[in-house]
Amino acid sequence: MQRANKWALLPFVAFIVLFIGTGIISGDFTAMPLNVAVLIACMIAFLMNRQEKLATKIEIFTKGAGNSNVMLMVLIFILAGAFSSVAKGMGAVDSTVNLGLDFIPPSLLLVGLFIIGCFISLSMGTSMGTVVALAPIGVGIAESTDISMALSMATVVGGAMFGDNLSIISDTTIAAVRTQGTNMRDKFKVNFFIVLPAAILTAIILYVLTANSSADAVEVAAYSFVEVLPYLIVLIMALAGLNVMLVLVMGILLSGVIGFVNGSYTFITFIKAVSEGMLGMEDIAIIAILISGLVALIEHNGGLAYLLSVITKRVKTKKGAELGIASLVSVVDIATVNNTIAILMSGPLAKKIADKYDVDPRKSASLLDIFASFWQGMLPYSPQLLAAAGISGISTVGMWQVYSIYPLLMGAMTIMAILIGYPTLKRKK
């Protein structure tokens, strides 16, 4: 067993201090590029443990960075980015929004906006993309009704967070599944029975809050149901158990065919859309590789063994282990304000805790994803809330009392599931 060494955690500490310190000094928590912060942490890790030769450290780092799980994760990231880009370019996002708005009565505008947000985030796999796509619609609804701008933006963020921890092409889902050694479909099922009740309660609350609101007609642009099909087909194929890489390739091709037919793409513009989507995931792919190598060095030096010993001293039961996993990813996400990075950094230790206390990997993956997304929807300095506030012209602090509706319900449902058990979770043979 690896000897515990608290000093081996110094690179992690440096990363968090560097990220938070830059954010506090500059007033912008996005000022420090995450890839640079991780690279500096890696350099610190290489300088430690002088008993080891540099060549040995490099070998440990590269084996950790290049293991099969990490490389598969990177490939899925790239394909997910390509699918999202191609589908959006041929009009899938606009058609989904306008299709939803066309069927929503004025009295249910905010409930409908939340449902559209849930579907788009589930289809696109990105909360930031959903916020950017829907925030202008939310602004329009607030301006054409007596619904407050803060509540409208809260609805957009809530819908965005729904799919961010549920979508099979979300980078957070991919990271959670790969670090815990489970599969997309099983993790989806576990999350679904938690987030669906939270979403239903959120819709009911939004209806009650806006039942007596007056509304003008909201202009709906043209849409095509055919352009929504790639999202539906990809979701159905993934839930049917098809290999996620095959699903994404088929989604890219189908989106491309529809784009050729409706005139959105020529061969050259289609190829460019694929390239842009892949390049859009380049940063998170590089970060995933660097973090995996960094974790390998820290584990070799005894850092994970130390953390495991500290956590397990306070954990006596399986429920305690589950709460420990939730707390671990929560702390990292609060510090980094990036749910994917939080999962990548805490995932290996969460796996060790889960194995030690016989926590089902589907459940540990679910806990990582839900609590990382929970804090993204709660922190006033998270990118999702900053984007919504920037588009609407209001303060994230001013949104606090309302933007927490869905994330709070999601977190509460998960705590209940930990305490009373997951009734739908049967042990896999």
Coordinates of C-alpha atoms in Angstrom, one line a residue:
M1 CA 0.0 0.0 0.0
Q2 CA 1.3 3.5 -0.9
R3 CA 2.7 5.4 2.1
A4 CA 0.6 8.4 3.0
N5 CA 2.3 11.8 2.5
K6 CA 0.4 15.1 3.0
W7 CA 3.1 17.1 1.2
A8 CA 2.4 15.3 -2.0
L9 CA -0.9 17.3 -2.2
L10 CA 1.1 20.6 -2.6
P11 CA 0.5 20.7 -6.4
F12 CA -3.3 20.5 -5.8
V13 CA -3.1 23.2 -3.1
A14 CA -1.0 25.4 -5.4
F15 CA -3.5 24.9 -8.3
I16 CA -6.5 26.0 -6.1
V17 CA -4.6 28.9 -4.5
L18 CA -3.4 30.1 -7.9
F19 CA -6.9 29.9 -9.3
I20 CA -8.7 31.5 -6.4
G21 CA -6.0 34.1 -5.8
T22 CA -6.1 35.3 -9.4
G23 CA -9.8 35.5 -9.3
I24 CA -9.8 37.6 -6.1
I25 CA -7.1 39.9 -7.2
S26 CA -8.5 40.5 -10.7
G27 CA -12.2 40.3 -9.7
D28 CA -12.7 37.7 -12.5
F29 CA -12.6 34.0 -11.7
T30 CA -12.1 33.2 -15.4
A31 CA -8.9 35.3 -15.6
M32 CA -6.6 32.4 -14.9
P33 CA -6.7 29.9 -17.8
L34 CA -7.2 26.5 -16.2
N35 CA -4.8 24.8 -18.5
V36 CA -2.0 27.1 -17.4
A37 CA -2.9 26.6 -13.7
V38 CA -2.8 22.8 -14.2
L39 CA 0.5 23.0 -16.0
I40 CA 2.1 25.0 -13.1
A41 CA 0.7 22.4 -10.7
C42 CA 2.3 19.6 -12.8
M43 CA 5.7 21.5 -12.8
I44 CA 5.5 21.6 -9.0
A45 CA 4.8 17.9 -8.8
F46 CA 7.8 17.2 -11.0
L47 CA 10.0 19.2 -8.6
M48 CA 8.9 17.2 -5.6
N49 CA 10.3 13.8 -4.4
R50 CA 13.9 14.3 -5.3
Q51 CA 14.7 10.7 -4.5
E52 CA 13.1 9.8 -7.8
K53 CA 14.9 10.4 -11.1
L54 CA 13.3 12.8 -13.5
A55 CA 12.9 10.0 -16.1
T56 CA 11.0 8.0 -13.6
K57 CA 8.6 10.9 -12.8
I58 CA 8.1 11.5 -16.5
E59 CA 7.2 7.8 -17.1
I60 CA 4.7 7.9 -14.2
F61 CA 3.2 11.1 -15.5
T62 CA 2.8 9.9 -19.1
K63 CA 1.4 6.5 -18.0
G64 CA -1.2 8.3 -16.0
A65 CA -2.0 10.9 -18.7
G66 CA -2.2 8.3 -21.4
N67 CA -4.1 5.4 -19.8
S68 CA -7.0 4.0 -21.9
N69 CA -9.8 5.6 -19.8
V70 CA -8.3 9.0 -20.3
M71 CA -7.8 8.6 -24.1
L72 CA -11.3 7.2 -24.5
M73 CA -12.6 10.2 -22.5
V74 CA -10.7 12.6 -24.8
L75 CA -12.1 10.9 -27.9
I76 CA -15.6 11.2 -26.6
F77 CA -15.0 14.9 -25.7
I78 CA -13.9 15.5 -29.3
L79 CA -16.8 13.7 -30.9
A80 CA -19.3 15.3 -28.6
G81 CA -18.0 18.7 -29.5
A82 CA -18.2 17.9 -33.2
F83 CA -21.8 16.7 -32.9
S84 CA -22.9 19.8 -30.9
S85 CA -21.3 22.1 -33.4
V86 CA -22.7 20.4 -36.5
A87 CA -26.2 20.1 -35.0
K88 CA -26.3 23.8 -33.9
G89 CA -24.9 24.9 -37.3
M90 CA -27.7 23.3 -39.2
G91 CA -30.4 24.9 -37.0
A92 CA -31.2 22.3 -34.4
V93 CA -31.0 24.7 -31.4
D94 CA -33.1 27.4 -33.0
S95 CA -35.7 24.9 -34.2
T96 CA -35.9 23.3 -30.8
V97 CA -36.5 26.6 -29.1
N98 CA -39.0 27.8 -31.6
L99 CA -40.8 24.5 -31.7
G100 CA -41.2 24.6 -27.9
L101 CA -42.4 28.3 -27.9
D102 CA -45.0 27.6 -30.6
F103 CA -46.7 25.0 -28.4
I104 CA -46.5 26.9 -25.1
P105 CA -49.5 28.9 -24.0
P106 CA -48.8 32.5 -22.6
S107 CA -49.7 31.4 -19.1
L108 CA -47.0 28.7 -19.1
L109 CA -44.2 30.7 -20.7
L110 CA -41.7 30.3 -17.8
V111 CA -42.6 26.6 -17.3
G112 CA -42.1 26.1 -21.0
L113 CA -38.8 27.9 -21.0
F114 CA -37.6 25.6 -18.2
I115 CA -38.6 22.5 -20.1
I116 CA -37.0 23.8 -23.3
G117 CA -33.8 24.4 -21.3
C118 CA -33.9 20.9 -19.9
F119 CA -34.2 19.4 -23.4
I120 CA -31.6 21.6 -25.0
S121 CA -29.0 21.0 -22.3
L122 CA -29.8 17.3 -22.4
S123 CA -29.3 17.3 -26.2
M124 CA -26.3 19.6 -26.4
G125 CA -24.5 18.4 -23.2
T126 CA -23.5 21.9 -22.2
S127 CA -25.0 24.2 -19.6
M128 CA -23.0 27.2 -20.9
G129 CA -24.2 26.6 -24.5
T130 CA -27.8 26.4 -23.2
V131 CA -27.6 29.6 -21.2
V132 CA -26.1 31.5 -24.1
A133 CA -28.8 30.1 -26.5
L134 CA -31.8 30.7 -24.1
A135 CA -30.9 33.8 -22.1
P136 CA -32.0 36.1 -24.9
I137 CA -35.4 34.3 -25.0
G138 CA -35.6 34.7 -21.2
V139 CA -34.9 38.4 -21.5
G140 CA -37.7 38.7 -24.1
I141 CA -40.2 36.8 -21.9
A142 CA -39.4 39.1 -18.9
E143 CA -39.8 42.2 -21.0
S144 CA -43.1 41.1 -22.5
T145 CA -44.6 40.0 -19.2
D146 CA -44.6 41.1 -15.6
I147 CA -42.3 38.3 -14.7
S148 CA -39.1 39.5 -13.0
M149 CA -35.8 39.3 -15.0
A150 CA -34.1 37.5 -12.2
L151 CA -36.7 34.7 -12.1
S152 CA -36.6 34.4 -15.9
M153 CA -32.8 34.0 -15.8
A154 CA -33.1 31.6 -12.9
T155 CA -35.3 29.5 -15.1
V156 CA -32.7 29.4 -17.9
V157 CA -29.9 28.4 -15.5
G158 CA -32.1 25.7 -13.9
G159 CA -32.9 24.2 -17.2
A160 CA -29.3 24.3 -18.3
M161 CA -28.1 22.5 -15.1
F162 CA -30.7 19.7 -15.7
G163 CA -29.0 18.4 -18.8
D164 CA -25.4 19.2 -17.7
N165 CA -25.4 16.3 -15.3
L166 CA -27.6 14.0 -17.3
S167 CA -26.7 14.3 -20.9
I168 CA -24.7 11.4 -22.4
I169 CA -22.5 13.8 -24.3
S170 CA -21.8 16.2 -21.4
D171 CA -18.1 16.5 -20.5
T172 CA -19.1 16.1 -16.8
T173 CA -21.0 12.9 -17.4
I174 CA -18.2 11.5 -19.5
A175 CA -15.6 12.4 -16.8
A176 CA -17.8 10.9 -14.0
V177 CA -18.5 7.7 -15.9
R178 CA -14.9 7.1 -16.9
T179 CA -13.4 7.8 -13.5
Q180 CA -15.8 5.5 -11.8
G181 CA -15.7 2.6 -14.2
T182 CA -19.3 2.5 -15.2
N183 CA -21.3 3.2 -18.3
M184 CA -23.4 6.1 -19.7
R185 CA -26.8 4.4 -19.7
D186 CA -26.6 3.1 -16.2
K187 CA -25.4 6.4 -14.8
F188 CA -28.2 8.2 -16.7
K189 CA -30.8 5.9 -15.1
V190 CA -29.5 6.6 -11.6
N191 CA -29.4 10.3 -12.1
F192 CA -32.8 10.4 -13.9
F193 CA -34.7 9.2 -10.9
I194 CA -33.3 12.0 -8.8
V195 CA -33.3 14.9 -11.2
L196 CA -36.8 14.2 -12.7
P197 CA -38.7 14.7 -9.5
A198 CA -36.6 17.9 -8.9
A199 CA -37.5 19.1 -12.4
I200 CA -41.2 18.4 -11.9
L201 CA -41.2 20.3 -8.6
T202 CA -39.4 23.2 -10.2
A203 CA -41.9 23.3 -13.0
I204 CA -44.8 23.3 -10.4
I205 CA -43.1 26.1 -8.4
L206 CA -42.6 28.2 -11.5
Y207 CA -46.2 27.7 -12.5
V208 CA -47.4 28.8 -9.0
L209 CA -45.1 31.9 -9.1
T210 CA -46.2 33.0 -12.5
A211 CA -49.9 31.8 -12.6
N212 CA -51.3 35.3 -12.4
S213 CA -48.7 37.0 -14.7
S214 CA -49.9 39.0 -17.7
A215 CA -48.2 38.3 -21.0
D216 CA -48.0 39.8 -24.4
A217 CA -47.6 37.6 -27.5
V218 CA -44.0 36.2 -27.9
E219 CA -42.9 36.2 -31.5
V220 CA -42.0 32.7 -32.7
A221 CA -39.6 32.3 -35.6
A222 CA -39.8 29.5 -38.2
Y223 CA -38.7 26.0 -37.3
S224 CA -38.4 22.5 -38.6
F225 CA -39.1 19.3 -36.7
V226 CA -36.6 17.5 -38.9
E227 CA -33.9 19.7 -37.5
V228 CA -34.7 18.5 -34.0
L229 CA -34.4 14.8 -35.0
P230 CA -30.6 14.4 -34.4
Y231 CA -31.0 15.3 -30.8
L232 CA -33.9 12.8 -30.3
I233 CA -32.2 10.0 -32.2
V234 CA -28.9 10.4 -30.4
L235 CA -30.7 10.3 -27.0
I236 CA -32.7 7.3 -28.0
M237 CA -29.7 5.4 -29.4
A238 CA -27.6 6.2 -26.3
L239 CA -30.4 5.0 -23.9
A240 CA -30.8 1.8 -26.0
G241 CA -27.2 0.9 -25.1
L242 CA -25.3 1.6 -28.3
N243 CA -21.6 2.5 -28.0
V244 CA -21.5 6.2 -27.3
M245 CA -18.7 6.8 -29.9
L246 CA -20.9 5.2 -32.6
V247 CA -23.9 7.2 -31.4
L248 CA -22.0 10.5 -31.8
V249 CA -20.6 9.6 -35.2
M250 CA -24.1 8.8 -36.4
G251 CA -25.4 12.0 -34.9
I252 CA -22.7 14.0 -36.7
L253 CA -23.5 12.3 -40.1
L254 CA -27.3 12.7 -39.6
S255 CA -26.9 16.4 -38.7
G256 CA -24.7 16.9 -41.7
V257 CA -27.2 15.2 -44.1
I258 CA -30.0 17.4 -42.8
G259 CA -27.7 20.5 -43.2
F260 CA -27.0 19.6 -46.8
V261 CA -30.7 19.2 -47.5
N262 CA -31.8 22.4 -45.9
G263 CA -29.0 24.4 -47.3
S264 CA -27.1 25.1 -44.1
Y265 CA -24.0 23.2 -45.2
T266 CA -21.9 22.6 -48.2
F267 CA -19.2 19.9 -48.0
I268 CA -16.6 22.5 -47.0
T269 CA -18.7 24.3 -44.4
F270 CA -19.7 20.9 -42.9
I271 CA -16.1 19.9 -42.5
K272 CA -15.4 23.3 -40.9
A273 CA -18.2 22.9 -38.4
V274 CA -16.8 19.4 -37.4
S275 CA -13.4 21.0 -37.0
E276 CA -14.7 23.9 -35.0
G277 CA -16.5 21.6 -32.7
M278 CA -13.5 19.4 -32.2
L279 CA -11.3 22.4 -31.5
G280 CA -13.9 23.7 -29.0
M281 CA -13.1 20.7 -26.9
E282 CA -9.4 20.9 -27.3
D283 CA -8.9 22.8 -24.0
I284 CA -10.8 20.4 -21.8
A285 CA -9.1 17.5 -23.5
I286 CA -5.7 18.9 -22.8
I287 CA -6.7 19.7 -19.2
A288 CA -8.0 16.1 -18.7
I289 CA -4.7 14.7 -19.9
L290 CA -2.6 17.0 -17.7
I291 CA -4.8 16.3 -14.6
S292 CA -4.6 12.6 -15.1
G293 CA -0.8 12.7 -15.3
L294 CA -0.7 15.1 -12.2
V295 CA -3.0 12.7 -10.2
A296 CA -0.7 9.8 -11.1
L297 CA 2.3 11.7 -9.7
I298 CA 0.5 12.7 -6.6
E299 CA -0.8 9.2 -6.0
H300 CA 2.8 7.8 -6.5
N301 CA 4.1 10.3 -3.9
G302 CA 1.4 9.3 -1.4
G303 CA -1.0 12.2 -1.7
L304 CA -4.1 10.2 -2.4
A305 CA -3.3 7.7 0.3
Y306 CA -3.1 10.6 2.8
L307 CA -6.5 12.0 1.6
L308 CA -8.0 8.6 1.8
S309 CA -6.8 8.0 5.3
V310 CA -8.1 11.4 6.5
I311 CA -11.5 10.9 4.9
T312 CA -11.9 7.3 6.0
K313 CA -11.1 8.2 9.6
R314 CA -14.4 10.0 9.7
V315 CA -16.3 7.5 7.6
K316 CA -17.7 4.4 9.2
T317 CA -20.6 3.4 6.9
K318 CA -21.5 3.2 3.2
K319 CA -23.8 6.3 3.6
G320 CA -20.9 8.1 5.2
A321 CA -18.7 7.2 2.2
E322 CA -21.4 8.6 -0.1
L323 CA -21.6 11.8 1.8
G324 CA -17.8 11.9 1.7
I325 CA -17.7 11.7 -2.1
A326 CA -20.4 14.4 -2.3
S327 CA -18.4 16.6 0.0
L328 CA -15.1 16.0 -1.8
V329 CA -16.3 17.0 -5.2
S330 CA -18.3 20.0 -3.7
V331 CA -15.1 21.4 -2.1
V332 CA -13.1 21.1 -5.3
D333 CA -15.9 22.6 -7.4
I334 CA -16.4 25.6 -5.0
A335 CA -12.6 26.2 -5.4
T336 CA -12.3 25.7 -9.2
V337 CA -15.8 26.8 -10.3
N338 CA -15.6 24.2 -13.1
N339 CA -17.6 21.0 -12.6
T340 CA -15.7 19.0 -15.2
I341 CA -12.3 19.8 -13.5
A342 CA -13.8 19.1 -10.1
I343 CA -14.8 15.6 -11.2
L344 CA -11.5 14.9 -12.9
M345 CA -9.6 16.0 -9.8
S346 CA -11.8 14.2 -7.2
G347 CA -12.7 11.2 -9.3
P348 CA -9.7 8.9 -8.6
L349 CA -10.1 9.4 -4.9
A350 CA -13.8 9.0 -5.0
K351 CA -13.2 5.7 -6.8
K352 CA -11.0 4.5 -4.0
I353 CA -13.6 5.5 -1.4
A354 CA -16.3 3.8 -3.3
D355 CA -14.3 0.6 -3.6
K356 CA -13.3 0.6 0.0
Y357 CA -17.0 1.0 1.2
D358 CA -18.6 -1.0 -1.6
V359 CA -20.4 2.0 -3.1
D360 CA -21.9 1.1 -6.4
P361 CA -19.9 2.9 -9.2
R362 CA -23.1 4.0 -10.8
K363 CA -23.9 5.8 -7.6
S364 CA -20.5 7.3 -7.1
A365 CA -20.6 8.6 -10.7
S366 CA -24.0 10.1 -10.0
L367 CA -22.9 11.8 -6.8
L368 CA -19.8 13.3 -8.5
D369 CA -21.9 14.7 -11.4
I370 CA -24.9 16.0 -9.4
F371 CA -22.9 17.8 -6.7
A372 CA -20.5 19.3 -9.2
S373 CA -23.5 20.6 -11.2
F374 CA -25.3 21.7 -8.0
W375 CA -22.6 24.2 -7.1
Q376 CA -22.3 25.5 -10.6
G377 CA -25.9 26.5 -10.3
M378 CA -25.5 28.0 -6.8
L379 CA -22.2 30.0 -6.8
P380 CA -22.7 33.6 -7.8
Y381 CA -19.3 33.6 -9.5
S382 CA -19.9 30.5 -11.7
P383 CA -19.6 31.0 -15.5
Q384 CA -23.2 29.9 -16.1
L385 CA -24.6 32.6 -13.8
L386 CA -22.1 35.2 -15.0
A387 CA -23.2 34.5 -18.6
A388 CA -26.9 34.8 -17.7
A389 CA -26.3 38.0 -15.7
G390 CA -24.2 39.5 -18.5
I391 CA -26.9 38.9 -21.2
S392 CA -29.7 40.2 -19.0
G393 CA -27.9 43.1 -17.4
I394 CA -28.6 42.1 -13.8
S395 CA -26.4 41.0 -10.9
T396 CA -25.8 37.4 -10.0
V397 CA -26.0 38.3 -6.3
G398 CA -29.4 39.8 -7.0
M399 CA -30.5 36.5 -8.6
W400 CA -29.6 34.4 -5.6
Q401 CA -33.0 34.1 -4.0
V402 CA -34.5 32.7 -7.2
Y403 CA -31.8 31.1 -9.2
S404 CA -31.3 28.3 -6.6
I405 CA -34.7 26.7 -7.1
Y406 CA -33.7 23.8 -9.3
P407 CA -30.2 23.2 -8.1
L408 CA -31.4 23.3 -4.4
L409 CA -34.1 20.7 -5.2
M410 CA -31.6 18.5 -7.1
G411 CA -29.2 18.6 -4.1
A412 CA -32.0 17.9 -1.6
M413 CA -33.2 15.0 -3.6
T414 CA -29.7 13.5 -3.8
I415 CA -29.2 13.9 0.0
M416 CA -32.5 12.1 0.5
A417 CA -31.4 9.3 -1.9
I418 CA -28.2 8.9 0.2
L419 CA -30.0 8.7 3.5
I420 CA -32.9 6.5 2.5
G421 CA -31.3 4.6 -0.3
Y422 CA -31.8 4.4 -4.1
P423 CA -34.9 2.3 -4.5
T424 CA -34.4 1.9 -8.2
L425 CA -30.7 0.9 -7.9
K426 CA -30.3 -2.8 -8.1
R427 CA -26.8 -4.4 -7.7
K428 CA -25.4 -5.4 -11.0
K429 CA -24.2 -9.0 -11.3

